[in-house]
Short mmCIF file of C-alpha atoms in Angstrom, two decimals:
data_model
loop_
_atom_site.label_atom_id
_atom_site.label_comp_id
_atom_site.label_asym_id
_atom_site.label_seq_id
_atom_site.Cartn_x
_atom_site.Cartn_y
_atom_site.Cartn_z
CA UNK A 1375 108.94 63.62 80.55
CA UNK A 1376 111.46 61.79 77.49
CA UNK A 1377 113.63 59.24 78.58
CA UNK A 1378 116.74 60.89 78.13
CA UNK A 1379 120.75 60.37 79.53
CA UNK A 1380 122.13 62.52 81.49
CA UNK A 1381 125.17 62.63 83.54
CA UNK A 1382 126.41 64.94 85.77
CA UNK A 1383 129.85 66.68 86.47
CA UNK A 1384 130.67 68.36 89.77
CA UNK A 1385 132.11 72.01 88.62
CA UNK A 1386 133.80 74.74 91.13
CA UNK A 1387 131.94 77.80 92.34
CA UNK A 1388 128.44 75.66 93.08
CA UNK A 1389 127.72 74.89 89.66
CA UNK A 1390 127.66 71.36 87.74
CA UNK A 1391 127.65 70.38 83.96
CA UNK A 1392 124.87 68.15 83.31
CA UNK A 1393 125.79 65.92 79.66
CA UNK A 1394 122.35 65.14 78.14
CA UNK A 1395 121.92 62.98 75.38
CA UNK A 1396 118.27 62.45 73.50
CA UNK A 1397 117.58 59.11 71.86
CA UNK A 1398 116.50 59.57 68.47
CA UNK A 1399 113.47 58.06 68.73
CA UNK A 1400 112.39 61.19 70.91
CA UNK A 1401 114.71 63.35 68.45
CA UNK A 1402 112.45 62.03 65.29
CA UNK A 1403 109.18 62.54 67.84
CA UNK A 1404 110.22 66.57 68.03
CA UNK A 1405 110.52 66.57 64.42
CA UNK A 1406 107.06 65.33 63.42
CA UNK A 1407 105.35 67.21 66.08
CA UNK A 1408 107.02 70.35 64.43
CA UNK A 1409 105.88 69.16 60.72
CA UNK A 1410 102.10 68.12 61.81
CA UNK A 1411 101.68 71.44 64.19
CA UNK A 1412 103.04 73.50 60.47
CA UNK A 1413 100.38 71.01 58.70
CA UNK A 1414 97.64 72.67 60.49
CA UNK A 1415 98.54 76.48 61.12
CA UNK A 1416 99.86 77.00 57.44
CA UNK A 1417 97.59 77.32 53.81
CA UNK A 1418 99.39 76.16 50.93
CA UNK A 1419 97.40 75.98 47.46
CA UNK A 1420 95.95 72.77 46.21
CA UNK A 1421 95.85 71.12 49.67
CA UNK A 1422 93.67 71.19 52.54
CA UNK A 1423 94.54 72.75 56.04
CA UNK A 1424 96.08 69.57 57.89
CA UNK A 1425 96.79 67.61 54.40
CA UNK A 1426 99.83 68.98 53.78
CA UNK A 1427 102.44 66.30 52.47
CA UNK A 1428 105.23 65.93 54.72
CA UNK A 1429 107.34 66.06 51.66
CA UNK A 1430 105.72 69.50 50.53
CA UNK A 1431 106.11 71.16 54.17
CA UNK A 1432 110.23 69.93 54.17
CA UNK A 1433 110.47 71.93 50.42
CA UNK A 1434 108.24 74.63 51.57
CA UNK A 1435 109.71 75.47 54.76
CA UNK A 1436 113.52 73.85 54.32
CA UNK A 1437 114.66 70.95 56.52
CA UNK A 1438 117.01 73.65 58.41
CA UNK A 1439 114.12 75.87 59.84
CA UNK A 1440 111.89 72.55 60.92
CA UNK A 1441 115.16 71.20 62.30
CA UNK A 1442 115.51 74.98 63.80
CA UNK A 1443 111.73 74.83 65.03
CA UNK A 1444 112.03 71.77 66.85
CA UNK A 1445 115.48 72.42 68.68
CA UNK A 1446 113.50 75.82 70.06
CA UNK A 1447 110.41 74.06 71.04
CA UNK A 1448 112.11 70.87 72.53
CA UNK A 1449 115.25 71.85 74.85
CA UNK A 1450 113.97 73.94 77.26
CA UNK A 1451 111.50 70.06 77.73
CA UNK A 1452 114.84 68.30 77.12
CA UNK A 1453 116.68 70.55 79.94
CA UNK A 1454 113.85 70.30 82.99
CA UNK A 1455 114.18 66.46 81.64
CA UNK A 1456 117.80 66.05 82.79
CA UNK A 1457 117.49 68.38 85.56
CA UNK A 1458 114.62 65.74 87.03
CA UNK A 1459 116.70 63.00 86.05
CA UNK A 1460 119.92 64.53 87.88
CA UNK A 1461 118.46 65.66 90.76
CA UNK A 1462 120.35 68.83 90.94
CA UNK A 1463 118.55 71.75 92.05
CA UNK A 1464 118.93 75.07 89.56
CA UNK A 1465 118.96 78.50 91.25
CA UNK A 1466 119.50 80.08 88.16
CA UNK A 1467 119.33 80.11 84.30
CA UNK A 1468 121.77 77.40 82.87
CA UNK A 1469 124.35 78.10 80.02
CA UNK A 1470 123.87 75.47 77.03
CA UNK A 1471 126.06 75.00 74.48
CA UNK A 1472 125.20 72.54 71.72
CA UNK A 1473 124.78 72.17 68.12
CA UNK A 1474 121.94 72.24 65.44
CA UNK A 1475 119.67 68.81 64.84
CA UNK A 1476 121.12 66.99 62.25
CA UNK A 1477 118.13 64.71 61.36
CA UNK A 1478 115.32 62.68 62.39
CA UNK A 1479 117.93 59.68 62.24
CA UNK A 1480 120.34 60.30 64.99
CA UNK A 1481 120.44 61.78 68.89
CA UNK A 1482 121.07 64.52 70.10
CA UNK A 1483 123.38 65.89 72.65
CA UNK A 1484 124.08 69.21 74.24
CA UNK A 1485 126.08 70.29 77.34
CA UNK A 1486 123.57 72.93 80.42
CA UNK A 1487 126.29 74.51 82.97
CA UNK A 1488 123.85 74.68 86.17
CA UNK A 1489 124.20 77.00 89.05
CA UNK A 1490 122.92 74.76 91.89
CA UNK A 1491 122.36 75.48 95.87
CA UNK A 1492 125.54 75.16 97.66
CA UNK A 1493 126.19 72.04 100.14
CA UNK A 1494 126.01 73.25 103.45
CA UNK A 1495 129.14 72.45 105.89
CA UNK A 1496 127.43 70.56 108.73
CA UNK A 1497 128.38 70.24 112.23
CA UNK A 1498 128.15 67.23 113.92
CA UNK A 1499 124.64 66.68 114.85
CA UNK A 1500 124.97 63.47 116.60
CA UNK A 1501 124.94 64.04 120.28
CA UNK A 1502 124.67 67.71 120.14
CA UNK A 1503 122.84 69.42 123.09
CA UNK A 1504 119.51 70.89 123.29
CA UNK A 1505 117.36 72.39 126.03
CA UNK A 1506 114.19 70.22 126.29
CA UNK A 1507 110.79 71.30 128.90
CA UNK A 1508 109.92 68.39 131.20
CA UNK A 1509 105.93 68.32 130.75
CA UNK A 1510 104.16 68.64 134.36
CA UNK A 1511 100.15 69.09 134.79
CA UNK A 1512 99.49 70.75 137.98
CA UNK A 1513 95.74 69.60 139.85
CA UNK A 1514 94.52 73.34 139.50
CA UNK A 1515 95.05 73.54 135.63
CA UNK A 1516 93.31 70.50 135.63
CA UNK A 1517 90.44 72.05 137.46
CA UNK A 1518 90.43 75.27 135.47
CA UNK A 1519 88.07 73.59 132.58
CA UNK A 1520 86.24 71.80 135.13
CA UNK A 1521 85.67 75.39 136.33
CA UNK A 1522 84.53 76.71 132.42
CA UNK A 1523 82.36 74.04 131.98
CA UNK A 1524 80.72 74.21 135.42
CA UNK A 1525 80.12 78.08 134.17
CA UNK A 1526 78.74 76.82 130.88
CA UNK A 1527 75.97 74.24 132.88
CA UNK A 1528 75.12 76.64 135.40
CA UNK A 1529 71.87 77.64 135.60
CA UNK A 1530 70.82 81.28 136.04
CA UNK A 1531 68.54 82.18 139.08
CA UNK A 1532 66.53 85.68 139.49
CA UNK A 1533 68.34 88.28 142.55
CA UNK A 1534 66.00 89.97 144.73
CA UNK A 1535 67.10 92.34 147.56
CA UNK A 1536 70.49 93.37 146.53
CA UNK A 1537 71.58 95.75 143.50
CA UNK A 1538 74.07 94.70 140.69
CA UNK A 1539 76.80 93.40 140.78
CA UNK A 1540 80.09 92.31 138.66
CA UNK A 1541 79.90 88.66 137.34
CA UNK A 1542 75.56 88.89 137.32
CA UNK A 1543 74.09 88.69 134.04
CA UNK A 1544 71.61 91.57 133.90
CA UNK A 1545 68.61 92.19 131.27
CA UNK A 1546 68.39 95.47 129.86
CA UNK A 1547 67.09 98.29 127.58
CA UNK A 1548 69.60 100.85 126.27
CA UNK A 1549 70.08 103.72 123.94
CA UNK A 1550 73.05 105.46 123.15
CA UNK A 1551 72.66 109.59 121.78
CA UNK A 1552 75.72 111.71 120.47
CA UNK A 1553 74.88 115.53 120.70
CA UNK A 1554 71.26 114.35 121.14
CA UNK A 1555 71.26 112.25 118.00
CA UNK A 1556 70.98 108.70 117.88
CA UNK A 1557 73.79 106.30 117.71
CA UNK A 1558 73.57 104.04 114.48
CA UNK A 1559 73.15 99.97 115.82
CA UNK A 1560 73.67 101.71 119.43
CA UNK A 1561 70.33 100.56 121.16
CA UNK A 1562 68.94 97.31 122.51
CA UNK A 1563 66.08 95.58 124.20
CA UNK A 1564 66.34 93.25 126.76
CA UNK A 1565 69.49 92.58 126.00
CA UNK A 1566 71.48 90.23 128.75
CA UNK A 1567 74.67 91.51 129.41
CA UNK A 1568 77.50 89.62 131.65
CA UNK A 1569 79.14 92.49 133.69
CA UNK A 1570 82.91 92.20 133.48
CA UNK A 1571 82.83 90.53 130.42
CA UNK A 1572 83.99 93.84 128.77
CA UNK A 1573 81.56 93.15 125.61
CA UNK A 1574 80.41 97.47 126.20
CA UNK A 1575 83.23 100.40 125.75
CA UNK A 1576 85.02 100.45 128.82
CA UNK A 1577 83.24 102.15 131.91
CA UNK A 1578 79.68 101.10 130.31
CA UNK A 1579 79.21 97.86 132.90
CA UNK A 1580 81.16 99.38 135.28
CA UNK A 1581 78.64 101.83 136.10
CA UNK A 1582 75.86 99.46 135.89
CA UNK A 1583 77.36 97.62 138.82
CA UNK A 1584 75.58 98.89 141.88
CA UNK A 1585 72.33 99.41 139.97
CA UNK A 1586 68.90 97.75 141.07
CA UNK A 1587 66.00 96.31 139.37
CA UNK A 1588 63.61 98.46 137.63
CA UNK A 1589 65.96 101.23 137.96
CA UNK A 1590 66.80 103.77 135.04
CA UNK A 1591 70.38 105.96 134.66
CA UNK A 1592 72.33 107.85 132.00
CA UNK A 1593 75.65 106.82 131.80
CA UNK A 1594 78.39 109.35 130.35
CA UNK A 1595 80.86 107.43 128.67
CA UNK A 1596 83.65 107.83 125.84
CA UNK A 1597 84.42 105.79 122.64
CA UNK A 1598 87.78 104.51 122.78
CA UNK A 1599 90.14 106.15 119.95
CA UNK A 1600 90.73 102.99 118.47
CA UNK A 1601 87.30 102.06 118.19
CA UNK A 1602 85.53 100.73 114.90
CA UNK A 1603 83.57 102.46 112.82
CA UNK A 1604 86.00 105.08 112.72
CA UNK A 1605 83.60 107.56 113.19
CA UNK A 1606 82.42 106.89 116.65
CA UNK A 1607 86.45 107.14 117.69
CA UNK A 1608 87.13 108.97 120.93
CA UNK A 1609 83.20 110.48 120.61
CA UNK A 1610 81.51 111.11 123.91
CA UNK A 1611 77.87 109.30 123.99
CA UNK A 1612 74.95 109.57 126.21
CA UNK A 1613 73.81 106.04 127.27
CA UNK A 1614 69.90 105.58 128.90
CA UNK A 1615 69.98 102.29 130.15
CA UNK A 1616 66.92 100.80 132.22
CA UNK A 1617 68.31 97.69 134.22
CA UNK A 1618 65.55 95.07 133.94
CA UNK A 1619 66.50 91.89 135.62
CA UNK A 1620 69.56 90.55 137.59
CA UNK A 1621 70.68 86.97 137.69
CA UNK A 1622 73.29 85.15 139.14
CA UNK A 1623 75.16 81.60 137.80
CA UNK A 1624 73.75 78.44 140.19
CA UNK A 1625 76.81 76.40 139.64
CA UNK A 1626 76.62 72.72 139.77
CA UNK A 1627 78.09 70.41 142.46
CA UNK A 1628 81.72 68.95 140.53
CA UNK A 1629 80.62 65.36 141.54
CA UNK A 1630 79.58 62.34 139.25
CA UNK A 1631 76.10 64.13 138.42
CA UNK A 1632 77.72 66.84 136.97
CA UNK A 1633 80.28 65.08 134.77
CA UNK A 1634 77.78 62.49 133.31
CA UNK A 1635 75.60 65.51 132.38
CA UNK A 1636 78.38 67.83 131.02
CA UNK A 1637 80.36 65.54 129.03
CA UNK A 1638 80.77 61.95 128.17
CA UNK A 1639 81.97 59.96 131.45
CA UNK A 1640 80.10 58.77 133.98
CA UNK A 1641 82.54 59.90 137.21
CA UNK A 1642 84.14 63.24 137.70
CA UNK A 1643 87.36 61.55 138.14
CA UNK A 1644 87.15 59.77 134.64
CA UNK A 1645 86.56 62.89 133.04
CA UNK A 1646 89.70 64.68 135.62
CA UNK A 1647 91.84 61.79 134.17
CA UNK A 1648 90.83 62.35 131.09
CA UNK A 1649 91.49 66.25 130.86
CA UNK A 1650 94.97 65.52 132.33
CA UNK A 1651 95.76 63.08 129.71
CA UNK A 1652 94.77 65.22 126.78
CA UNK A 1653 96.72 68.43 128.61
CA UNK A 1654 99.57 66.16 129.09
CA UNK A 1655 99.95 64.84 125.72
CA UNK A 1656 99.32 68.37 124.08
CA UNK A 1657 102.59 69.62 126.15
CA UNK A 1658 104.25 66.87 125.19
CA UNK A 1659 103.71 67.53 121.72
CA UNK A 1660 104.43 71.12 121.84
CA UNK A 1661 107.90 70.11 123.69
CA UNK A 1662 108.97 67.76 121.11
CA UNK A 1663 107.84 70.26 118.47
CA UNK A 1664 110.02 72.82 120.15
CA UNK A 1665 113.46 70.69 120.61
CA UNK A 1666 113.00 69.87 116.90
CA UNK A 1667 113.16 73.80 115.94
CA UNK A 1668 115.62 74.46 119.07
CA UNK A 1669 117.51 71.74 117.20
CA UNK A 1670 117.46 72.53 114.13
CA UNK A 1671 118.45 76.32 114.64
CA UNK A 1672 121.39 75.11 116.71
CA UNK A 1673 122.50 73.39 113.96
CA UNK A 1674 121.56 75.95 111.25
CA UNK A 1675 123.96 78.41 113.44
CA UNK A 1676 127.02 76.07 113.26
CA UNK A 1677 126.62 75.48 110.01
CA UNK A 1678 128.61 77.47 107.14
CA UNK A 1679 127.04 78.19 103.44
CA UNK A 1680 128.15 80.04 101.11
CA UNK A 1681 124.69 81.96 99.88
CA UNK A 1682 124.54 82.88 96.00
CA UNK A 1683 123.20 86.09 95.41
CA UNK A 1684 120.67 85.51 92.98
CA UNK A 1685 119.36 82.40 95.13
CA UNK A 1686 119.28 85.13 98.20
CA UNK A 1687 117.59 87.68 95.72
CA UNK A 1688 114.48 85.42 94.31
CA UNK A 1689 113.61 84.31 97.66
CA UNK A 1690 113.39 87.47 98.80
CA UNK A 1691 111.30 88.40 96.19
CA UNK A 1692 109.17 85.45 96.64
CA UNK A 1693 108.43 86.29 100.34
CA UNK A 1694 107.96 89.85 99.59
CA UNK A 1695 105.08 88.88 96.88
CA UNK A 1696 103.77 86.53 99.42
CA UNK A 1697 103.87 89.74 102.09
CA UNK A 1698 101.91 92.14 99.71
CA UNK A 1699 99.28 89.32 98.80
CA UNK A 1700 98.13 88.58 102.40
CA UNK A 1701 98.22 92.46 103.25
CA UNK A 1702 95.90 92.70 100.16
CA UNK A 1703 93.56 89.58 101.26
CA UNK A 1704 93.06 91.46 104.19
CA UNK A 1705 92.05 94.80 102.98
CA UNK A 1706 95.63 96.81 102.96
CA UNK A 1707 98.02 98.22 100.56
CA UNK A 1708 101.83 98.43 100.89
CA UNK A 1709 101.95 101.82 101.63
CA UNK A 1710 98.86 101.87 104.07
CA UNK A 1711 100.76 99.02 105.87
CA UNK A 1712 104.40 100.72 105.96
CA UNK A 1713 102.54 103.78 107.32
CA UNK A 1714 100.84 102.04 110.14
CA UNK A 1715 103.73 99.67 110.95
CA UNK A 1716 106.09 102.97 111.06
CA UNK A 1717 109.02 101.24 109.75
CA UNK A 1718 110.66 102.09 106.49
CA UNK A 1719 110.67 100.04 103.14
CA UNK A 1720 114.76 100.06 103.59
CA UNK A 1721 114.03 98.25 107.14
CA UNK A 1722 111.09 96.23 105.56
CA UNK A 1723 113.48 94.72 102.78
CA UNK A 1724 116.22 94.15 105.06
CA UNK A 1725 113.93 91.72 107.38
CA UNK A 1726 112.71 90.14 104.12
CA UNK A 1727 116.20 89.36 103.45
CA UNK A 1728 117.31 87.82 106.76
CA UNK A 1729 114.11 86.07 106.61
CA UNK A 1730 114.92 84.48 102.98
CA UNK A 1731 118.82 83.76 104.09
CA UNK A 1732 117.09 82.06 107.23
CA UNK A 1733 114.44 79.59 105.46
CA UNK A 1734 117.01 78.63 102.67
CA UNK A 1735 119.53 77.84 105.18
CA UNK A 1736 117.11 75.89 107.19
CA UNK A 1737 116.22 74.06 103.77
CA UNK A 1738 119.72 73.31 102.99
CA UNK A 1739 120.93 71.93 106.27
CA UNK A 1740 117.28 69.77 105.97
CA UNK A 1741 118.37 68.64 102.66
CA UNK A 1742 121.65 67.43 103.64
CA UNK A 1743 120.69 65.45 106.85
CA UNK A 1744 117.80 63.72 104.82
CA UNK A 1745 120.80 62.81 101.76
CA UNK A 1746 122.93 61.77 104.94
CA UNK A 1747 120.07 59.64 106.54
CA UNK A 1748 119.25 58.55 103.20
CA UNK A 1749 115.46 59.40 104.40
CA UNK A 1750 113.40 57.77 100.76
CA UNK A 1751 109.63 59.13 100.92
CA UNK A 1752 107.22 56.34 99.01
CA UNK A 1753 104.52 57.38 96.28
CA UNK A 1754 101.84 56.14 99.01
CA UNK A 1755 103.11 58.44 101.94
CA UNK A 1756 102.75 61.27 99.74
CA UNK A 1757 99.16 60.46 98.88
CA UNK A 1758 98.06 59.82 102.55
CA UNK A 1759 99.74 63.27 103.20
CA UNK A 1760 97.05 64.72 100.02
CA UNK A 1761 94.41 63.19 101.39
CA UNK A 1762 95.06 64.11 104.89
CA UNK A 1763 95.17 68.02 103.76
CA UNK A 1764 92.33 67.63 101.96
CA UNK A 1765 90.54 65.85 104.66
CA UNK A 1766 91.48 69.10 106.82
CA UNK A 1767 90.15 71.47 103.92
CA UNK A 1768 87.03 69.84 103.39
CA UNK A 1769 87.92 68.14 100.16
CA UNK A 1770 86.89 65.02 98.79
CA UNK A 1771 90.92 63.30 98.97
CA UNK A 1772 90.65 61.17 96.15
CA UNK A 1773 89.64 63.89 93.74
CA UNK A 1774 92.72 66.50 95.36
CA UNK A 1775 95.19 63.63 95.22
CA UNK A 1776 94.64 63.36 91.06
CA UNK A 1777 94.12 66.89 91.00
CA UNK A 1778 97.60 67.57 92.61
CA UNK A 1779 99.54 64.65 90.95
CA UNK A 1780 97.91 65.82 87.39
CA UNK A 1781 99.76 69.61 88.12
CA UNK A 1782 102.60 68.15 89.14
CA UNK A 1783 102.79 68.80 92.95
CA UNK A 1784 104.01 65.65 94.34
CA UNK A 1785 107.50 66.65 93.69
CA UNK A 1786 106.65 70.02 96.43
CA UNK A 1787 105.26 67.45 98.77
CA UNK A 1788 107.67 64.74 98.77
CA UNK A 1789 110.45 67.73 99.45
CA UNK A 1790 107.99 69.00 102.42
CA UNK A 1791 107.68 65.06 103.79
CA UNK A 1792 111.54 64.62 103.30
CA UNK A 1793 112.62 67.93 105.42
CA UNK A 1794 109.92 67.13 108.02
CA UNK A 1795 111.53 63.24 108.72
CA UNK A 1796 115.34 64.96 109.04
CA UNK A 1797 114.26 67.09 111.06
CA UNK A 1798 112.93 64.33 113.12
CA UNK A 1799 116.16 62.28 112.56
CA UNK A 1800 117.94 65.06 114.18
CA UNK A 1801 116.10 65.47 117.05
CA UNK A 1802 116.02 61.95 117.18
CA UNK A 1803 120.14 62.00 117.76
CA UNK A 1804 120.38 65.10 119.88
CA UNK A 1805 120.59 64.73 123.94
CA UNK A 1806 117.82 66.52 125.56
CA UNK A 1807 118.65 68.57 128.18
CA UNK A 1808 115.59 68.56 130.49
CA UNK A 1809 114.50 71.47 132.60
CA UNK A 1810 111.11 72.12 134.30
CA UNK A 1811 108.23 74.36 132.62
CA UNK A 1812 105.65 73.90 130.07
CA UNK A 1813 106.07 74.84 126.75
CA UNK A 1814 102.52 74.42 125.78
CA UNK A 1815 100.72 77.53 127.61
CA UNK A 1816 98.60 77.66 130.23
CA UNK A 1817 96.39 74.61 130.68
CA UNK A 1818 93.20 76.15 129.30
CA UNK A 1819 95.07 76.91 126.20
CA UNK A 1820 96.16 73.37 125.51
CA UNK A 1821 92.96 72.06 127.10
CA UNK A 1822 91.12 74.04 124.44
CA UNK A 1823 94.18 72.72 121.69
CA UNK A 1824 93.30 69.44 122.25
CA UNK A 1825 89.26 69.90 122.53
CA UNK A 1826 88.78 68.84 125.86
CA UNK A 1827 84.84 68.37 126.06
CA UNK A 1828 82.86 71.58 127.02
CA UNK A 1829 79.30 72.29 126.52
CA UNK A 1830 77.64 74.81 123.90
CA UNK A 1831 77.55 78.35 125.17
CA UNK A 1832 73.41 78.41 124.16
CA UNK A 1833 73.01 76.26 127.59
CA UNK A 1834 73.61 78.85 129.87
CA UNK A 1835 71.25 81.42 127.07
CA UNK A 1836 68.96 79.00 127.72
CA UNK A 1837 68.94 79.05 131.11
CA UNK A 1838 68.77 82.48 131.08
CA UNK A 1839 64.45 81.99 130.54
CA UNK A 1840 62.07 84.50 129.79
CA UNK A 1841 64.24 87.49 129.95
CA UNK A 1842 67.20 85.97 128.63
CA UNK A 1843 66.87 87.42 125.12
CA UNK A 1844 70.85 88.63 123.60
CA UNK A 1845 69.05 91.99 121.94
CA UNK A 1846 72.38 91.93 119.84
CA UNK A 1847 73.29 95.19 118.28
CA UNK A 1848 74.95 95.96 114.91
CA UNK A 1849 77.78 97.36 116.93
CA UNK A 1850 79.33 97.08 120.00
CA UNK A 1851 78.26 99.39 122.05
#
């Protein structure tokens, strides 16, 4: 960007004028990058392409339609010059007014009217009010993965004397016939099936339960109309399934033995203290995640803004484009999707619109608390911030880092850093308001969050021995 000065005047109806003056050092910079680019894109007789006097191009071309040349090549740099040097943030097209270049001897000046995002009207966020969940980790949520990984080391032992029965893994040949014809990817051999798991159409290991070894039986069942491939939907199928083996989980003892063995401590109540204090600081995470958004729309809802329209009407666009692009990543049009979803484009565009009002108000209100908390984000935060995404993505985070300074993209993560510290600063001046429940989930869910140590899933295949083969099919069956 040229060094340029710029100075800014406050303006009613959210717009500023920004006064820019270019040195003319930069001014006579234009000018001969106009002349040498006409040096090498025009032929003139007797000289060479890119030999052109400077002289000859001024008489060839006249000084007024370089000057001209320059002036529409350079503002529009000029303009996003003063606009970064201002600060001010454009939600529209600016109106300039200035005169022609003069010469390669003096500045230049010109005068951009800028509409710019309104400043919000903030409430006082010191000492407001939130709701805030008091974290508690109950001794059975604890237990529950303690349970799932005593499933996952369990060993599984052969059943004689009794038939089937739900939570057994059973071994078994099937085929599956519609009108007497076979069912594409429907068939398996010694397949080992857990029964309740629901991985057949419903009623399939339902009426396996109660079987016995070495027994054979057709079960009648019907595709669910929902079912993928489409063409199987709501068919009814003809399964022969020959039941080969049953086998029950041997679960472990939860004592020392089994914790050394199924994860990395050495007691059972190292690795209970240990699944506590992961749960615990998930919820506590999640909590403080939520008061910050609980705050935040509090204060977004006492705050007053004065929306311009064409601000309003590019966001909308923008999340609208955004919309159609991840419905097409994933295989659907527009109109496929407003068929399905059985809501109208009128009712579509409408909840585009309150979404766009929503996020720029959010951005607004974020804006001002970080210019009121005079939050400052340094050139090495934003870097650790590039090479923590591209840690995350899989990216070498030197190489993403000069990739992302090179197009420019510090500026978009700097603004992302900034928002995420006032929203922090608010939080950080609200009063909680405790009450009891987790936000976080269930304890499994935060357990699995947070990675709580479990063991691979092939352990308990393993265990399964001879007859423990998966016979996977091409479709579920």
């Amino acid at each position: 960007m040229p060094e340029i000065k710029t100075s800014v005047t406050t303006l009613k109806d959210n717009k500023v004028q920004l006064d820019v003056e270019v040195p003319k050092d930069e001014v006579a910079a234009r000018i001969d990058h106009t002349i040498s680019h006409l040096a090498h894109d025009v032929n003139i007789p007797g000289f060479r392409k890119g030999k052109v006097p400077r002289s000859v191009l001024i008489s060839r071309f006249g000084k007024e339609t370089i000057l001209t040349q320059t002036l529409n090549d350079a503002l529009p740099m000029w303009y996003e010059a003063a606009v970064a040097d201002s600060g001010i943030k454009p939600v529209d097209n600016p109106e300039l007014d200035f005169e022609g270049l003069e010469d390669n001897d003096a500045s230049f000046s010109f005068k951009a009217t800028v509409p710019v995002r309104p400043r919000p009207s903030l409430p006082r966020y010191a000492g407001i009010e939130v709701e805030k969940e008091v974290v508690e980790v109950s001794d059975a949520e604890v237990e529950e993965p303690i349970e799932r990984l005593r499933k996952c080391t369990a060993s599984l032992e052969p059943v004689e004397g009794r038939p089937a029965a739900r939570g057994d893994f059973v071994v078994i040949d099937f085929t599956g016939h519609i009108d007497d014809e076979p069912i594409e990817g429907g068939a398996g051999k010694d397949h080992m099936l857990e029964l309740g798991s629901s991985s057949f159409i419903p009623g399939f290991e339902d009426q396996i339960e109660g079987m016995e070894k070495g027994r054979s039986k057709k079960l009648k069942l019907t595709f669910p109309e929902d079912y993928q491939p489409e063409k199987l939907a709501g068919q009814e199928a003809v399964f022969d399934v020959t039941l080969k083996e049953i086998k029950e989980r041997n679960l472990p003892e939860t004592n020392d033995e089994f914790a050394s063995e199924a994860s990395e401590f050495d007691t059972i109540e190292e690795l209970r203290s240990d699944i506590r204090s992961r749960m615990t600081k998930a919820r506590e995470d999640a909590a403080e995640r939520l008061f910050e958004e609980q705050v935040l729309e509090k204060v977004v809802t006492e705050t007053e803004v004065e929306m311009p329209p064409v601000m309003l009407d590019r966001r909308t666009e923008q999340i609208r484009a955004d919309f159609i692009a991840t419905l097409k990543d994933n295989g659907l049009s527009w109109e496929s999707y407003i068929e399905q979803a059985g809501a109208s484009p009128e009712e579509l565009e409408e909840n585009f619109k309150m979404r766009a009002e929503q996020t720029l108000k959010q951005e607004m209100v974020l804006d001002a608390v970080a210019e009121i908390e005079e939050i400052e984000i340094g050139e090495e935060e934003i870097d650790e911030e590039m090479r923590s995404g591209a840690k995350a993505m899989g990216h070498d985070p030197d190489e993403l880092v000069k990739k992302m300074r090179a197009a420019g993209r510090q500026s978009v993560v700097r603004e992302s850093l900034k928002r995420r510290q006032a929203m922090k600063a608010m939080a950080g001046k609200a009063i909680p308001v405790l009450k009891k429940g987790g936000p976080a989930g269930t304890a499994a869910g935060a357990a699995q969050e947070e990675g709580i140590a479990t063991v691979d899933e092939a352990k308990l295949k393993s265990a399964a021995g001879e007859g423990g083969k998966t016979g996977a099919t091409d479709e579920k069956s």
